[in-house]
PDB file of C-alpha atoms in Angstrom:
ATOM      1  CA  UNK F1179      88.378  78.920 106.950  1.00 43.00           C
ATOM      2  CA  UNK F1180      91.121  80.490 109.014  1.00 43.00           C
ATOM      3  CA  UNK F1181      92.865  77.889 111.403  1.00 44.00           C
ATOM      4  CA  UNK F1182      95.228  79.435 114.105  1.00 44.00           C
ATOM      5  CA  UNK F1183      98.004  77.629 115.493  1.00 43.00           C
ATOM      6  CA  UNK F1184     100.180  78.811 118.510  1.00 42.00           C
ATOM      7  CA  UNK F1185     103.224  76.634 117.606  1.00 42.00           C
ATOM      8  CA  UNK F1186     104.585  79.332 115.278  1.00 42.00           C
ATOM      9  CA  UNK F1187     107.900  80.841 115.642  1.00 42.00           C
ATOM     10  CA  UNK F1188     106.040  84.339 115.233  1.00 45.00           C
ATOM     11  CA  UNK F1189     103.071  83.380 117.411  1.00 44.00           C
ATOM     12  CA  UNK F1190     103.920  85.780 120.036  1.00 47.00           C
ATOM     13  CA  UNK F1191     104.650  88.374 118.202  1.00 48.00           C
ATOM     14  CA  UNK F1192     101.474  88.148 115.838  1.00 53.00           C
ATOM     15  CA  UNK F1193      99.337  87.722 119.149  1.00 51.00           C
ATOM     16  CA  UNK F1194     101.063  90.952 120.793  1.00 53.00           C
ATOM     17  CA  UNK F1195     100.147  92.927 117.509  1.00 55.00           C
ATOM     18  CA  UNK F1196      96.732  91.226 116.775  1.00 55.00           C
ATOM     19  CA  UNK F1197      95.496  92.285 120.616  1.00 56.00           C
ATOM     20  CA  UNK F1198      97.321  95.907 119.854  1.00 54.00           C
ATOM     21  CA  UNK F1199      95.687  96.164 117.084  1.00 52.00           C
ATOM     22  CA  UNK F1200      92.009  94.992 117.027  1.00 50.00           C
ATOM     23  CA  UNK F1201      89.421  93.651 119.694  1.00 50.00           C
ATOM     24  CA  UNK F1202      87.281  92.110 116.735  1.00 53.00           C
ATOM     25  CA  UNK F1203      87.013  90.254 114.136  1.00 55.00           C
ATOM     26  CA  UNK F1204      88.272  92.617 111.799  1.00 84.00           C
ATOM     27  CA  UNK F1205      92.047  91.318 111.776  1.00 87.00           C
ATOM     28  CA  UNK F1206      91.037  88.040 110.172  1.00 88.00           C
ATOM     29  CA  UNK F1207      88.971  89.878 107.517  1.00 91.00           C
ATOM     30  CA  UNK F1208      92.351  91.905 106.624  1.00 94.00           C
ATOM     31  CA  UNK F1209      94.247  88.505 106.590  1.00 93.00           C
ATOM     32  CA  UNK F1210      92.165  87.224 103.984  1.00 93.00           C
ATOM     33  CA  UNK F1211      91.986  90.149 101.849  1.00 95.00           C
ATOM     34  CA  UNK F1212      95.905  89.973 102.094  1.00 96.00           C
ATOM     35  CA  UNK F1213      95.606  86.271 100.808  1.00 96.00           C
ATOM     36  CA  UNK F1214      93.192  87.488  98.528  1.00 95.00           C
ATOM     37  CA  UNK F1215      95.323  90.490  96.732  1.00 96.00           C
ATOM     38  CA  UNK F1216      98.393  88.480  96.855  1.00 96.00           C
ATOM     39  CA  UNK F1217      96.300  85.867  94.464  1.00 96.00           C
ATOM     40  CA  UNK F1218      95.388  88.728  92.351  1.00 95.00           C
ATOM     41  CA  UNK F1219      98.504  90.660  92.053  1.00 96.00           C
ATOM     42  CA  UNK F1220      99.720  87.110  90.871  1.00 96.00           C
ATOM     43  CA  UNK F1221      97.021  86.828  88.127  1.00 95.00           C
ATOM     44  CA  UNK F1222      95.226  83.616  90.353  1.00 94.00           C
ATOM     45  CA  UNK F1223      91.787  83.229  91.738  1.00 92.00           C
ATOM     46  CA  UNK F1224      92.058  81.886  95.647  1.00 93.00           C
ATOM     47  CA  UNK F1225      90.490  78.868  96.734  1.00 93.00           C
ATOM     48  CA  UNK F1226      88.119  80.017  99.394  1.00 90.00           C
ATOM     49  CA  UNK F1227      87.680  76.995 100.860  1.00 90.00           C
ATOM     50  CA  UNK F1228      91.424  76.139 101.833  1.00 90.00           C
ATOM     51  CA  UNK F1229      92.393  76.952 105.367  1.00 89.00           C
ATOM     52  CA  UNK F1230      94.041  80.035 106.186  1.00 90.00           C
ATOM     53  CA  UNK F1231      96.947  79.221 108.440  1.00 90.00           C
ATOM     54  CA  UNK F1232      97.404  82.929 109.939  1.00 88.00           C
ATOM     55  CA  UNK F1233     100.385  81.966 112.510  1.00 87.00           C
ATOM     56  CA  UNK F1234     102.805  80.679 109.894  1.00 92.00           C
ATOM     57  CA  UNK F1235     101.145  82.186 106.562  1.00 95.00           C
ATOM     58  CA  UNK F1236     100.342  86.041 107.505  1.00 95.00           C
ATOM     59  CA  UNK F1237     103.184  88.324 108.932  1.00 95.00           C
ATOM     60  CA  UNK F1238     102.978  91.793 110.550  1.00 94.00           C
ATOM     61  CA  UNK F1239     105.047  94.695 109.063  1.00 96.00           C
ATOM     62  CA  UNK F1240     105.767  97.702 111.106  1.00 96.00           C
ATOM     63  CA  UNK F1241     107.072 101.049 109.182  1.00 97.00           C
ATOM     64  CA  UNK F1242     107.621 104.276 110.810  1.00 97.00           C
ATOM     65  CA  UNK F1243     107.852 106.904 108.718  1.00 97.00           C
ATOM     66  CA  UNK F1244     106.789 110.582 107.975  1.00 96.00           C
ATOM     67  CA  UNK F1245     104.454 112.292 105.610  1.00 95.00           C
ATOM     68  CA  UNK F1246     104.323 112.792 102.666  1.00 95.00           C
ATOM     69  CA  UNK F1247     104.521 108.655 103.008  1.00 96.00           C
ATOM     70  CA  UNK F1248     104.792 108.225  99.016  1.00 96.00           C
ATOM     71  CA  UNK F1249     101.881 105.082  98.897  1.00 97.00           C
ATOM     72  CA  UNK F1250      99.056 105.086  96.658  1.00 97.00           C
ATOM     73  CA  UNK F1251      96.174 103.348  98.812  1.00 97.00           C
ATOM     74  CA  UNK F1252      93.598 100.621  96.775  1.00 97.00           C
ATOM     75  CA  UNK F1253      90.689  99.895  98.813  1.00 95.00           C
ATOM     76  CA  UNK F1254      88.324  96.804  99.228  1.00 91.00           C
ATOM     77  CA  UNK F1255      85.011  96.726 101.330  1.00 87.00           C
ATOM     78  CA  UNK F1256      87.194  96.033 104.724  1.00 90.00           C
ATOM     79  CA  UNK F1257      90.161  97.854 104.390  1.00 92.00           C
ATOM     80  CA  UNK F1258      92.886  99.534 102.556  1.00 97.00           C
ATOM     81  CA  UNK F1259      95.830  98.065 100.728  1.00 97.00           C
ATOM     82  CA  UNK F1260      99.142  99.374  98.817  1.00 98.00           C
ATOM     83  CA  UNK F1261      98.525  99.472  95.333  1.00 97.00           C
ATOM     84  CA  UNK F1262     102.016 101.691  94.409  1.00 98.00           C
ATOM     85  CA  UNK F1263     104.880 103.070  96.375  1.00 98.00           C
ATOM     86  CA  UNK F1264     106.799 105.829  95.105  1.00 97.00           C
ATOM     87  CA  UNK F1265     110.154 104.922  93.790  1.00 96.00           C
ATOM     88  CA  UNK F1266     111.696 108.292  95.883  1.00 95.00           C
ATOM     89  CA  UNK F1267     109.244 108.571  98.547  1.00 95.00           C
ATOM     90  CA  UNK F1268     109.350 108.234 102.221  1.00 96.00           C
ATOM     91  CA  UNK F1269     107.964 105.622 102.603  1.00 97.00           C
ATOM     92  CA  UNK F1270     111.270 103.942 100.004  1.00 96.00           C
ATOM     93  CA  UNK F1271     113.411 106.011 101.128  1.00 96.00           C
ATOM     94  CA  UNK F1272     113.398 107.398 105.136  1.00 95.00           C
ATOM     95  CA  UNK F1273     110.773 104.254 106.530  1.00 96.00           C
ATOM     96  CA  UNK F1274     112.345 102.712 109.476  1.00 97.00           C
ATOM     97  CA  UNK F1275     111.413  99.398 110.259  1.00 95.00           C
ATOM     98  CA  UNK F1276     109.948  96.728 107.850  1.00 95.00           C
ATOM     99  CA  UNK F1277     110.272  97.468 104.241  1.00 96.00           C
ATOM    100  CA  UNK F1278     106.247  97.183 102.827  1.00 97.00           C
ATOM    101  CA  UNK F1279     105.458  95.878  99.609  1.00 97.00           C
ATOM    102  CA  UNK F1280     102.536  96.203  96.989  1.00 98.00           C
ATOM    103  CA  UNK F1281      99.443  94.118  98.446  1.00 97.00           C
ATOM    104  CA  UNK F1282     100.304  94.944 101.787  1.00 98.00           C
ATOM    105  CA  UNK F1283      96.746  95.125 103.801  1.00 97.00           C
ATOM    106  CA  UNK F1284      96.732  98.274 106.340  1.00 97.00           C
ATOM    107  CA  UNK F1285      95.893  97.156 109.634  1.00 95.00           C
ATOM    108  CA  UNK F1286      96.873 100.141 111.507  1.00 94.00           C
ATOM    109  CA  UNK F1287      97.686 103.693 112.170  1.00 96.00           C
ATOM    110  CA  UNK F1288      99.518 104.710 115.073  1.00 95.00           C
ATOM    111  CA  UNK F1289      98.308 101.703 117.145  1.00 91.00           C
ATOM    112  CA  UNK F1290      94.202 102.426 116.096  1.00 92.00           C
ATOM    113  CA  UNK F1291      92.724  99.844 113.920  1.00 91.00           C
ATOM    114  CA  UNK F1292      92.048 101.095 110.167  1.00 93.00           C
ATOM    115  CA  UNK F1293      89.648  98.167 109.677  1.00 93.00           C
ATOM    116  CA  UNK F1294      86.376  99.343 107.713  1.00 93.00           C
ATOM    117  CA  UNK F1295      87.997 102.621 106.584  1.00 95.00           C
ATOM    118  CA  UNK F1296      87.943 103.871 103.157  1.00 96.00           C
ATOM    119  CA  UNK F1297      91.398 105.721 101.187  1.00 97.00           C
ATOM    120  CA  UNK F1298      89.667 109.139 102.067  1.00 96.00           C
ATOM    121  CA  UNK F1299      89.180 108.403 105.824  1.00 96.00           C
ATOM    122  CA  UNK F1300      92.726 106.804 106.340  1.00 96.00           C
ATOM    123  CA  UNK F1301      94.156 110.302 104.898  1.00 96.00           C
ATOM    124  CA  UNK F1302      91.967 112.365 107.493  1.00 96.00           C
ATOM    125  CA  UNK F1303      93.591 110.091 109.904  1.00 96.00           C
ATOM    126  CA  UNK F1304      97.260 111.072 108.415  1.00 96.00           C
ATOM    127  CA  UNK F1305      96.320 114.393 107.994  1.00 95.00           C
ATOM    128  CA  UNK F1306      95.209 114.614 111.861  1.00 95.00           C
ATOM    129  CA  UNK F1307      98.498 112.723 112.908  1.00 95.00           C
ATOM    130  CA  UNK F1308      99.427 114.709 116.071  1.00 94.00           C
ATOM    131  CA  UNK F1309     103.124 114.031 114.660  1.00 95.00           C
ATOM    132  CA  UNK F1310     103.570 113.983 111.018  1.00 95.00           C
ATOM    133  CA  UNK F1311     106.854 112.958 111.020  1.00 95.00           C
ATOM    134  CA  UNK F1312     106.593 109.989 113.072  1.00 96.00           C
ATOM    135  CA  UNK F1313     104.027 107.971 111.667  1.00 97.00           C
ATOM    136  CA  UNK F1314     103.701 104.246 112.786  1.00 97.00           C
ATOM    137  CA  UNK F1315     102.005 101.970 110.118  1.00 97.00           C
ATOM    138  CA  UNK F1316     101.051  98.194 110.523  1.00 95.00           C
ATOM    139  CA  UNK F1317     100.181  96.311 107.797  1.00 96.00           C
ATOM    140  CA  UNK F1318      99.374  92.553 107.430  1.00 96.00           C
ATOM    141  CA  UNK F1319     101.148  90.642 104.657  1.00 97.00           C
ATOM    142  CA  UNK F1320     100.304  87.488 103.329  1.00 97.00           C
ATOM    143  CA  UNK F1321     103.539  85.125 102.788  1.00 97.00           C
ATOM    144  CA  UNK F1322     102.342  81.650 102.323  1.00 95.00           C
ATOM    145  CA  UNK F1323     101.967  79.522  99.162  1.00 95.00           C
ATOM    146  CA  UNK F1324      99.354  80.284  96.217  1.00 94.00           C
ATOM    147  CA  UNK F1325      96.245  78.259  96.185  1.00 92.00           C
ATOM    148  CA  UNK F1326      94.759  78.768  93.087  1.00 92.00           C
ATOM    149  CA  UNK F1327      90.977  77.785  92.808  1.00 89.00           C
ATOM    150  CA  UNK F1328      91.656  74.256  90.946  1.00 81.00           C
ATOM    151  CA  UNK F1329      88.664  73.405  88.447  1.00 69.00           C
ATOM    152  CA  UNK F1330      86.044  70.894  89.252  1.00 61.00           C
ATOM    153  CA  UNK F1331      85.035  67.785  87.235  1.00 52.00           C
ATOM    154  CA  UNK F1332      86.616  69.240  83.582  1.00 48.00           C
ATOM    155  CA  UNK F1333      85.493  67.077  80.487  1.00 49.00           C
ATOM    156  CA  UNK F1334      88.437  64.471  79.306  1.00 51.00           C
ATOM    157  CA  UNK F1335      89.315  63.930  75.746  1.00 49.00           C
ATOM    158  CA  UNK F1336      88.898  66.398  73.088  1.00 55.00           C
ATOM    159  CA  UNK F1337      86.009  68.872  71.680  1.00 57.00           C
ATOM    160  CA  UNK F1338      84.507  68.386  68.535  1.00 57.00           C
TER     161      UNK F1338
END
């Protein structure tokens, strides 16, 4: 379940970015993927029954950079995410704006949603960019606590 609160410090920025990027449910799914990947990278299963407070636990990361960006994207069913950042690539050395991290979920390129796009489609969008030296990427990052799956009804005592 997703919980949205409007009293967050970053509420207005989050809402501005959400309205800019997505008109459908795609952002909420990308936010959930940000949580899942964050937990996966930490080696912990995510407890899907916990509530996600989008306004406090999801951060929009906006970076502008030229090609080649120096990122390896991974993909899941709904979106792409950063699997690797090359140490001497443009994203690590020449980007303007926020610093990216492994696990960040790609939400848009130049303001156009990337929800539902696979890596090959993202590459085509980048290759067709009108200005290959100035591409704006918007990512979503989970910044909340780890919420591991808790074992239910475990045995007490020693097994013989």
